[in-house]
Coordinates of C-alpha atoms in Angstrom, one line a residue:
Chain A
M1 CA 131.2 70.7 154.4
A2 CA 131.0 68.4 157.4
V3 CA 128.0 69.3 159.6
N4 CA 130.0 67.7 162.4
D5 CA 132.2 70.8 162.6
L6 CA 129.1 72.7 163.6
Y7 CA 129.2 70.9 167.0
R8 CA 133.0 70.4 167.4
D9 CA 134.4 73.8 166.4
Y10 CA 134.9 76.3 169.1
L11 CA 135.7 79.2 166.8
L12 CA 132.9 81.6 165.9
S13 CA 133.8 84.0 163.2
W14 CA 131.4 86.7 164.5
F15 CA 132.6 86.4 168.1
G16 CA 136.2 87.4 167.4
T17 CA 138.2 90.4 168.2
E18 CA 138.3 92.2 164.9
G19 CA 135.6 94.8 164.3
E20 CA 134.9 98.2 165.6
D21 CA 135.2 99.0 169.4
S22 CA 136.0 95.3 170.0
D23 CA 137.6 96.1 173.4
V24 CA 134.0 96.5 174.7
V25 CA 131.7 95.3 171.9
L26 CA 131.9 91.6 171.3
S27 CA 129.4 91.2 168.5
S28 CA 126.4 92.6 166.7
R29 CA 123.3 90.8 165.6
V30 CA 120.1 91.7 163.7
R31 CA 117.0 89.5 163.6
L32 CA 114.1 90.0 161.2
A33 CA 110.7 88.3 161.9
R34 CA 108.8 87.4 158.8
N35 CA 105.7 85.2 158.0
F36 CA 104.1 83.8 155.0
E37 CA 100.6 85.1 154.0
S38 CA 97.6 83.3 155.3
I39 CA 99.4 80.2 156.7
P40 CA 98.7 80.3 160.5
F41 CA 101.7 81.3 162.7
P42 CA 103.7 78.4 164.1
N43 CA 101.9 78.4 167.5
R44 CA 98.6 77.8 165.7
A45 CA 99.6 75.9 162.6
N46 CA 99.0 72.2 162.3
Q47 CA 101.7 69.7 161.2
K48 CA 100.7 69.9 157.5
Q49 CA 101.0 73.7 157.6
L50 CA 104.4 73.6 159.4
A51 CA 105.6 71.2 156.7
Q52 CA 104.3 73.5 154.1
V53 CA 106.4 76.4 155.5
Q54 CA 109.5 74.1 155.4
S55 CA 108.9 73.2 151.8
L56 CA 108.3 76.8 150.8
M57 CA 111.6 77.6 152.3
S58 CA 113.4 74.8 150.5
S59 CA 112.1 76.3 147.2
V60 CA 114.1 79.5 147.8
F61 CA 117.2 77.8 149.3
S62 CA 119.4 78.2 146.2
D63 CA 118.3 81.9 146.0
I64 CA 119.5 82.4 149.6
E65 CA 122.8 80.7 148.9
T66 CA 123.3 82.9 145.8
V67 CA 122.5 86.2 147.5
C68 CA 124.8 85.4 150.4
G69 CA 127.5 84.0 148.1
Q70 CA 128.2 81.0 150.3
P71 CA 126.8 77.5 150.9
F72 CA 124.4 76.8 153.8
D73 CA 123.8 73.8 156.0
V74 CA 120.2 72.8 156.5
V75 CA 119.8 71.4 160.0
G76 CA 116.5 69.7 160.7
M77 CA 116.0 69.9 164.5
E78 CA 114.4 66.5 164.6
G79 CA 117.4 64.9 162.9
I80 CA 120.0 65.8 165.5
T81 CA 120.4 64.9 169.1
E82 CA 119.3 67.0 172.1
V83 CA 123.0 67.7 173.0
E84 CA 123.7 68.8 169.4
R85 CA 120.7 71.2 169.6
N86 CA 121.9 72.6 172.9
I87 CA 125.3 73.2 171.4
L88 CA 123.7 75.3 168.6
A89 CA 121.8 77.2 171.3
E90 CA 125.0 77.7 173.3
K91 CA 126.5 79.2 170.1
Q92 CA 123.4 81.3 169.7
L93 CA 122.8 79.9 166.3
I94 CA 119.3 78.7 167.4
T95 CA 117.1 79.6 170.3
T96 CA 116.5 77.4 173.4
R97 CA 112.8 77.2 172.4
M98 CA 113.9 75.4 169.2
A99 CA 116.3 73.2 171.1
K100 CA 113.4 72.1 173.5
T101 CA 110.7 71.6 170.9
P102 CA 112.3 70.4 167.7
E103 CA 109.2 69.3 165.8
Y104 CA 109.0 70.6 162.2
R105 CA 111.7 73.2 163.0
S106 CA 114.9 73.7 161.1
A107 CA 117.8 76.2 160.8
Y108 CA 119.7 77.3 157.7
I109 CA 123.2 78.1 158.8
S110 CA 125.8 79.7 156.5
E111 CA 129.3 78.2 156.0
D112 CA 130.9 81.1 157.9
R113 CA 128.3 80.9 160.7
T114 CA 127.3 84.5 160.4
V115 CA 123.8 83.8 159.0
S116 CA 121.3 81.6 160.7
I117 CA 117.7 81.4 159.4
L118 CA 115.3 79.8 161.8
V119 CA 112.2 78.1 160.2
N120 CA 109.0 77.7 162.3
E121 CA 110.4 79.3 165.5
E122 CA 107.9 81.8 166.9
D123 CA 107.4 83.2 163.4
H124 CA 107.7 81.3 160.1
L125 CA 111.0 82.9 159.5
R126 CA 113.6 84.5 161.7
I127 CA 116.5 85.8 159.6
Q128 CA 119.5 86.4 161.8
C129 CA 122.9 87.9 160.8
M130 CA 125.9 88.3 163.1
A131 CA 129.2 90.3 162.9
P132 CA 132.1 90.9 165.3
G133 CA 132.4 94.2 167.0
L134 CA 129.9 97.1 166.5
N135 CA 128.3 96.7 163.1
V136 CA 124.5 96.7 163.4
A137 CA 124.0 98.6 160.2
G138 CA 126.1 96.0 158.3
T139 CA 124.2 93.0 159.8
F140 CA 120.9 94.7 158.9
A141 CA 121.9 95.2 155.3
A142 CA 122.8 91.5 155.1
A143 CA 119.5 90.3 156.7
S144 CA 117.5 92.7 154.5
K145 CA 119.1 91.2 151.3
I146 CA 118.0 87.7 152.4
D147 CA 114.5 89.1 153.1
D148 CA 114.4 90.5 149.6
A149 CA 115.5 87.2 148.1
V150 CA 112.7 85.3 149.9
E151 CA 110.1 88.0 149.1
E152 CA 111.0 87.9 145.4
K153 CA 109.3 84.5 145.1
L154 CA 107.1 84.1 148.1
N155 CA 104.3 86.3 149.6
I156 CA 105.3 87.8 152.9
A157 CA 102.5 88.9 155.3
F158 CA 102.5 92.7 155.2
D159 CA 100.0 95.4 156.0
E160 CA 100.2 98.9 154.7
K161 CA 99.5 100.4 158.2
M162 CA 100.9 97.8 160.5
G163 CA 103.9 96.7 158.5
Y164 CA 105.3 93.2 158.7
L165 CA 102.8 91.0 160.6
T166 CA 104.3 88.9 163.3
S167 CA 103.1 86.1 165.7
C168 CA 103.7 88.4 168.7
P169 CA 102.4 92.0 168.5
T170 CA 105.6 93.1 170.3
N171 CA 107.6 92.4 167.0
L172 CA 105.0 94.0 164.7
G173 CA 106.0 96.6 162.1
T174 CA 109.7 96.2 161.2
G175 CA 110.0 92.8 162.9
L176 CA 113.5 94.0 163.7
R177 CA 115.4 93.2 166.8
A178 CA 119.0 94.5 166.8
S179 CA 121.2 93.5 169.6
V180 CA 124.8 94.0 170.6
I181 CA 126.8 92.0 173.1
L182 CA 128.9 94.1 175.4
H183 CA 131.7 93.2 177.9
L184 CA 131.3 95.6 180.8
P185 CA 133.6 94.6 183.7
G186 CA 134.4 98.3 184.4
L187 CA 130.8 99.3 184.9
V188 CA 130.0 96.2 187.0
Y189 CA 133.0 96.5 189.3
T190 CA 132.3 100.2 189.9
R191 CA 128.7 99.4 190.5
N192 CA 127.2 101.5 187.7
M193 CA 125.3 98.8 185.8
H194 CA 121.9 99.6 187.3
N195 CA 122.3 103.3 186.2
I196 CA 123.0 102.2 182.7
T197 CA 120.0 99.8 182.6
N198 CA 117.6 102.4 183.9
I199 CA 118.7 105.1 181.4
A200 CA 118.7 102.7 178.5
Q201 CA 115.1 101.7 179.3
Q202 CA 114.0 105.4 179.0
L203 CA 115.5 105.4 175.5
G204 CA 113.6 102.3 174.5
I205 CA 116.6 100.0 174.8
S206 CA 116.8 96.9 177.0
V207 CA 119.9 95.7 178.8
R208 CA 120.1 92.1 180.1
G209 CA 122.8 89.9 181.4
L210 CA 123.9 87.2 178.9
Y211 CA 124.7 84.5 181.5
G212 CA 123.1 84.0 184.9
E213 CA 119.7 85.3 185.9
G214 CA 118.1 88.4 187.2
S215 CA 120.5 90.8 188.9
E216 CA 123.0 87.9 189.3
T217 CA 124.8 88.1 186.0
V218 CA 127.9 86.1 185.6
G219 CA 130.9 87.0 183.4
N220 CA 130.0 90.7 182.9
M221 CA 128.5 90.2 179.5
F222 CA 125.3 92.0 178.5
A223 CA 123.0 92.0 175.5
V224 CA 121.7 95.5 174.6
S225 CA 118.7 95.6 172.1
N226 CA 115.8 97.8 170.8
Q227 CA 112.5 97.3 172.5
L228 CA 110.1 98.9 170.0
T229 CA 109.5 97.7 166.5
L230 CA 106.6 99.8 165.2
G231 CA 106.4 103.4 164.2
F232 CA 110.1 103.9 163.4
S233 CA 112.2 103.1 160.3
E234 CA 114.8 100.4 160.6
K235 CA 117.4 103.1 160.0
S236 CA 116.3 105.2 163.0
L237 CA 115.9 102.1 165.3
I238 CA 119.5 101.1 164.4
E239 CA 120.9 104.6 164.8
N240 CA 119.2 104.9 168.2
L241 CA 120.7 101.6 169.4
T242 CA 124.1 102.4 168.0
S243 CA 124.3 105.8 169.6
A244 CA 123.2 104.4 173.0
V245 CA 125.9 101.7 172.7
A246 CA 128.5 104.3 171.8
E247 CA 127.6 106.1 175.0
I248 CA 127.8 102.9 177.1
V249 CA 131.2 102.1 175.5
A250 CA 132.5 105.5 176.5
H251 CA 131.3 105.0 180.1
E252 CA 132.9 101.6 180.2
R253 CA 136.3 102.9 179.0
R254 CA 136.1 105.7 181.6
A255 CA 135.3 103.3 184.4
R256 CA 138.3 101.0 183.3
K257 CA 140.6 104.0 183.2
A258 CA 139.5 105.2 186.7
F259 CA 140.0 101.6 188.0
V260 CA 143.6 101.6 186.8
A261 CA 144.3 105.0 188.2
Y262 CA 143.0 104.1 191.7
S263 CA 144.2 100.5 192.1
K264 CA 146.4 99.3 189.3
T265 CA 148.3 96.8 191.5
R266 CA 145.1 95.2 192.7
L267 CA 143.7 95.0 189.3
E268 CA 146.9 93.6 187.8
D269 CA 147.0 91.0 190.5
A270 CA 143.4 90.0 189.9
V271 CA 143.9 89.7 186.2
W272 CA 147.1 87.6 186.4
R273 CA 145.6 85.4 189.1
A274 CA 142.6 84.7 186.9
Y275 CA 145.0 83.8 184.1
G276 CA 147.0 81.5 186.4
I277 CA 143.9 79.6 187.5
L278 CA 142.7 79.1 184.0
K279 CA 146.1 77.9 182.9
Y280 CA 146.7 75.4 185.7
A281 CA 143.4 74.5 187.4
R282 CA 142.3 70.8 187.3
S283 CA 138.6 71.4 187.8
L284 CA 136.6 74.5 186.7
G285 CA 133.0 75.3 187.3
E286 CA 130.7 76.8 184.7
S287 CA 130.3 80.2 186.3
E288 CA 133.9 80.2 187.6
V289 CA 135.2 80.1 184.0
L290 CA 132.9 82.9 183.0
E291 CA 134.2 85.1 185.8
L292 CA 137.8 84.2 185.1
I293 CA 137.8 84.8 181.3
S294 CA 136.1 88.1 181.9
K295 CA 139.0 89.2 184.0
V296 CA 141.6 87.9 181.5
R297 CA 139.8 89.6 178.6
M298 CA 139.7 92.9 180.5
G299 CA 143.5 92.5 181.3
V300 CA 144.3 91.9 177.6
D301 CA 142.1 94.8 176.5
M302 CA 143.7 97.1 179.1
E303 CA 147.2 95.9 178.2
L304 CA 147.9 94.7 181.7
L305 CA 148.3 91.1 180.6
H306 CA 150.6 90.2 177.8
G307 CA 151.1 87.0 175.9
A308 CA 147.5 85.9 175.9
P309 CA 145.8 86.6 172.6
S310 CA 142.3 88.1 173.2
E311 CA 140.5 85.7 170.8
L312 CA 141.1 83.0 173.4
F313 CA 138.2 84.6 175.2
S314 CA 135.6 83.6 172.7
E315 CA 137.2 80.2 172.2
I316 CA 137.0 79.4 175.9
L317 CA 133.5 80.8 176.1
I318 CA 132.2 78.2 173.6
A319 CA 134.5 75.4 174.7
S320 CA 133.5 75.6 178.4
R321 CA 129.7 75.3 177.9
P322 CA 128.3 72.1 179.2
S323 CA 126.6 70.7 176.0
Y324 CA 129.8 71.4 174.0
I325 CA 131.9 69.3 176.5
R326 CA 129.3 66.5 176.7
N327 CA 129.3 66.1 172.9
L328 CA 133.1 66.2 172.7
V329 CA 133.4 63.5 175.3
G330 CA 130.5 61.6 173.8
N331 CA 128.7 61.1 177.0
D332 CA 125.4 62.8 177.8
N333 CA 125.5 61.8 181.4
L334 CA 128.7 63.3 182.6
S335 CA 128.6 64.0 186.4
D336 CA 129.2 67.6 187.5
G337 CA 132.6 66.6 188.8
E338 CA 133.7 65.0 185.5
L339 CA 132.3 68.0 183.6
D340 CA 134.4 70.4 185.7
R341 CA 137.5 68.3 185.1
K342 CA 136.9 68.1 181.4
R343 CA 136.3 71.8 181.3
A344 CA 139.6 72.6 183.0
E345 CA 141.3 70.2 180.5
M346 CA 139.7 72.1 177.5
V347 CA 140.7 75.5 178.9
R348 CA 144.3 74.3 179.5
R349 CA 144.5 72.9 176.0
I350 CA 143.3 76.2 174.4
L351 CA 145.7 78.3 176.5
A352 CA 148.6 76.0 175.6
G353 CA 147.8 76.8 171.9
G354 CA 145.6 74.1 170.7
Chain B
M1 CA 110.3 72.2 204.8
L2 CA 113.4 73.8 206.3
C3 CA 116.9 73.4 204.9
D4 CA 118.7 70.3 206.4
D5 CA 121.9 72.2 206.8
C6 CA 121.1 75.7 208.2
H7 CA 117.6 74.9 209.5
K8 CA 116.7 78.5 208.8
N9 CA 115.6 79.0 205.2
E10 CA 113.0 77.2 203.2
A11 CA 114.5 74.2 201.3
C12 CA 114.0 74.5 197.6
I13 CA 116.7 72.2 196.2
H14 CA 117.0 68.4 196.6
I15 CA 120.4 66.9 196.1
T16 CA 121.6 63.3 196.0
Q17 CA 125.3 62.8 196.7
I18 CA 126.8 59.4 195.9
S19 CA 130.2 58.8 197.6
P20 CA 132.2 55.8 198.8
E21 CA 130.3 56.1 202.1
G22 CA 127.0 55.6 200.4
K23 CA 124.1 57.7 199.2
I24 CA 123.0 60.9 201.0
D25 CA 119.8 62.7 200.3
K26 CA 119.4 66.3 201.4
N27 CA 116.8 69.1 201.1
L28 CA 118.6 72.4 201.0
C29 CA 118.0 76.1 200.7
E30 CA 119.6 77.9 197.7
K31 CA 122.4 79.4 199.8
C32 CA 123.5 76.1 201.4
A33 CA 123.1 74.2 198.1
S34 CA 125.6 76.5 196.4
R35 CA 128.3 75.1 198.7
Y36 CA 127.8 71.6 197.3
G37 CA 129.2 72.3 193.9
N38 CA 129.3 74.9 191.3
F39 CA 126.1 74.9 189.4
M40 CA 124.2 77.6 187.7
Q41 CA 120.4 77.5 187.8
E42 CA 119.0 77.8 184.3
P43 CA 116.8 80.9 183.9
Q44 CA 113.3 79.6 183.7
S45 CA 112.2 82.1 181.0
E46 CA 109.7 79.7 179.5
D47 CA 107.6 79.8 182.6
Y48 CA 106.2 83.2 181.8
T49 CA 106.3 85.0 178.5
V50 CA 105.3 88.3 177.0
N51 CA 102.0 86.5 176.0
D52 CA 101.0 86.3 179.6
F53 CA 101.2 90.0 179.9
L54 CA 99.3 90.6 176.7
K55 CA 96.7 88.2 177.9
G56 CA 96.3 90.5 180.9
I57 CA 95.9 93.5 178.7
F58 CA 93.4 91.7 176.4
S59 CA 91.2 90.4 179.2
K60 CA 90.9 93.8 180.9
P61 CA 89.8 96.2 178.2
S62 CA 88.8 99.7 179.3
K63 CA 85.0 100.3 179.4
E64 CA 84.6 101.8 175.9
E65 CA 86.8 99.1 174.4
A66 CA 84.8 96.4 176.1
A67 CA 81.6 97.8 174.6
D68 CA 83.2 97.5 171.1
V69 CA 84.0 93.8 171.2
P70 CA 81.5 92.1 169.0
H71 CA 80.5 88.6 170.0
G72 CA 81.2 85.9 167.5
L73 CA 84.0 87.8 165.7
V74 CA 86.1 85.0 164.2
C75 CA 89.1 85.0 161.9
S76 CA 87.9 83.4 158.6
N77 CA 91.4 82.2 157.8
C78 CA 92.4 80.4 161.0
G79 CA 89.3 80.2 163.1
M80 CA 90.7 82.4 165.9
T81 CA 88.1 84.1 168.1
Y82 CA 88.5 87.2 170.3
Q83 CA 88.0 85.0 173.3
D84 CA 91.1 82.9 172.1
F85 CA 93.1 86.1 172.3
M86 CA 92.0 86.7 175.9
H87 CA 93.1 83.2 176.9
S88 CA 96.4 82.9 175.0
G89 CA 97.6 86.4 174.3
K90 CA 98.7 85.0 171.0
I91 CA 97.7 85.9 167.4
G92 CA 96.7 83.1 165.1
C93 CA 97.7 84.2 161.5
S94 CA 98.3 87.2 159.4
S95 CA 94.6 87.6 158.6
C96 CA 93.8 88.0 162.3
Y97 CA 95.4 91.4 162.1
S98 CA 92.7 92.7 159.7
T99 CA 89.9 90.7 161.4
F100 CA 90.7 92.2 164.8
R101 CA 92.3 95.4 163.6
K102 CA 89.9 97.6 165.7
Q103 CA 90.6 95.7 168.9
L104 CA 94.3 95.5 168.3
I105 CA 95.0 99.1 167.7
P106 CA 94.7 100.2 171.4
L107 CA 97.0 97.4 172.3
L108 CA 99.6 98.4 169.8
K109 CA 99.5 101.9 171.1
R110 CA 100.2 100.6 174.6
I111 CA 103.1 98.4 173.4
H112 CA 104.8 100.6 170.9
G113 CA 103.3 104.1 171.5
A114 CA 102.6 104.1 167.7
V115 CA 100.2 102.4 165.3
L116 CA 101.7 103.3 161.9
H117 CA 104.5 101.3 160.2
N118 CA 107.2 103.6 159.0
G119 CA 109.9 101.2 157.8
K120 CA 110.7 98.8 155.0
I121 CA 108.1 97.8 152.4
P122 CA 108.3 94.5 150.5
K123 CA 109.7 95.2 147.1
R124 CA 107.6 92.9 144.9
T125 CA 104.2 93.0 146.6
G126 CA 104.5 96.4 148.2
G127 CA 103.6 97.9 144.8
T128 CA 102.4 101.5 145.0
L129 CA 103.2 101.7 148.7
V130 CA 106.8 102.4 148.0
V131 CA 105.8 105.4 145.9
K132 CA 103.3 106.5 148.6
Q133 CA 105.9 106.4 151.3
E134 CA 108.3 108.4 149.1
I135 CA 105.7 111.0 148.6
S136 CA 105.1 111.4 152.3
V137 CA 108.8 111.7 153.0
L138 CA 109.1 114.4 150.3
K139 CA 106.0 116.3 151.7
D140 CA 107.8 116.4 155.1
K141 CA 110.9 117.8 153.4
L142 CA 108.8 120.3 151.5
Q143 CA 107.3 121.7 154.6
M144 CA 110.8 121.9 156.3
A145 CA 112.1 123.8 153.2
V146 CA 109.2 126.2 153.2
K147 CA 109.7 126.9 156.9
S148 CA 113.4 127.6 156.5
E149 CA 112.5 129.7 153.4
E150 CA 114.6 127.6 151.0
Y151 CA 112.2 128.1 148.1
E152 CA 114.4 126.7 145.4
K153 CA 114.6 123.4 147.3
A154 CA 110.9 123.5 148.0
A155 CA 110.1 123.9 144.3
E156 CA 112.2 120.9 143.5
Y157 CA 110.4 118.8 146.1
R158 CA 107.0 120.0 144.8
D159 CA 107.9 118.9 141.3
R160 CA 109.1 115.5 142.4
I161 CA 105.9 115.0 144.4
R162 CA 103.8 116.0 141.4
A163 CA 105.6 113.6 139.2
L164 CA 105.2 110.7 141.7
E165 CA 101.5 111.5 142.2
Q166 CA 100.9 111.5 138.4
K167 CA 102.7 108.1 138.2
L168 CA 100.5 106.8 141.0
A169 CA 97.3 108.1 139.3
A170 CA 98.3 106.5 136.0
E171 CA 98.9 103.2 137.7
G172 CA 95.6 103.5 139.6
E173 CA 93.7 104.0 136.3
G174 CA 95.5 101.1 134.8
A175 CA 94.4 98.9 137.6
A176 CA 90.8 100.2 137.3
V177 CA 90.7 99.3 133.6
D178 CA 92.1 95.9 134.5
G179 CA 89.4 95.5 137.1
S180 CA 86.6 96.3 134.8
K181 CA 87.5 93.6 132.3

């Protein structure tokens, strides 16, 4: 398989439109933090020890391929360019920390792109599994299977009382971070997001904007995840998150309904205008695209806009990110103006059907 | 320095514009800068991390905790000292957790509200832990059954607990024999 596809593809199987509750839930993800016994954690390990972790992982590589039933790409972070690393981060297959400090770090990425195992990130191992729609339990089962395959041959740091030992005490115990990406235009436009964030916090669940910073989120996409990792079983952590997400989804649907009931014409106009701009604009900014595709996606999900398949949303999302465009053009030093022009070109091409 | 455009807000962004008329340098506030093109500022999450907060908790222990910190406590595996914790807020290796167990427990209580792991156990090295966890789950169920006066169920749980405890005891003896060799 060509590793090149990893940087040029703008399709992500786990960011599609199949899956449960996909009108609001874009994708689900589970991350397990694991470390090997007695080797210092990556932030304290020396180069020899980091290399040791990498070679331990290579020794179980074929077991991982077998248990997942598909081939993996091994991507050494030092062996690829900064732009390529940034593309992987834009696709959320690696973290920005890995993209910035590539030394002795690598990622095992499955052929279907739903599994990404990070080696020597904050912990020796970060096993991540993704799926479209609401399916946290399914992604945990997949991650747990990989965990078992690694533990079968290698000693994982574990304590009877404290559970899985992690580099940061905030991940101790289960080492589990389950998160779900939600598209919540209804709650944002009806100014209800701060209520949701506050209530979620009381339930041990964090809500943060996916793009933009602080209260200035762009594109109405939010990541919802569990905050605590110790003292609860994986099952109850996942159930807690899933039931909170179900509640948020119900509120979002209600907000969208109310929106249509009160100002259908205005909403329709906004959705079609957004579609028109995406289809014909000659220059598009980064946050502008995020705002526009959010409106189009909402229009498709609410059946106000016809003739635009909703998977376009995720394609445009990937294809409009700056590193992706830079790599495609083959120029790291595109000016902002050129970048915006290329972005508009990409979006037009996707909307014209390839 | 004030913004070159509005002369009101503090300038925090420097832009260089190159056009046919030449090069223009400007110092702008965030609001005025946003008019010069569509750019999103990258969130600077790397600037402060959770470790900074943990550092704060480590370096300000309550009085009784402070009295407990023995000087010269060092992790034999990675050489981490308690002072290192206070400076970095980071843990060195898996052995640190047993070296500094006593000092870490109050911290874990503050972060998670709990100190006991209640989840998955490694299959191969977890050994008797899996059985122990199963027993504790069954004991909870037993109590529930007794409370709701479902004695048939309770008896069933009791028998299963006994069987597991016997299995555990047998394994324990086996290990003791091995140890004495």
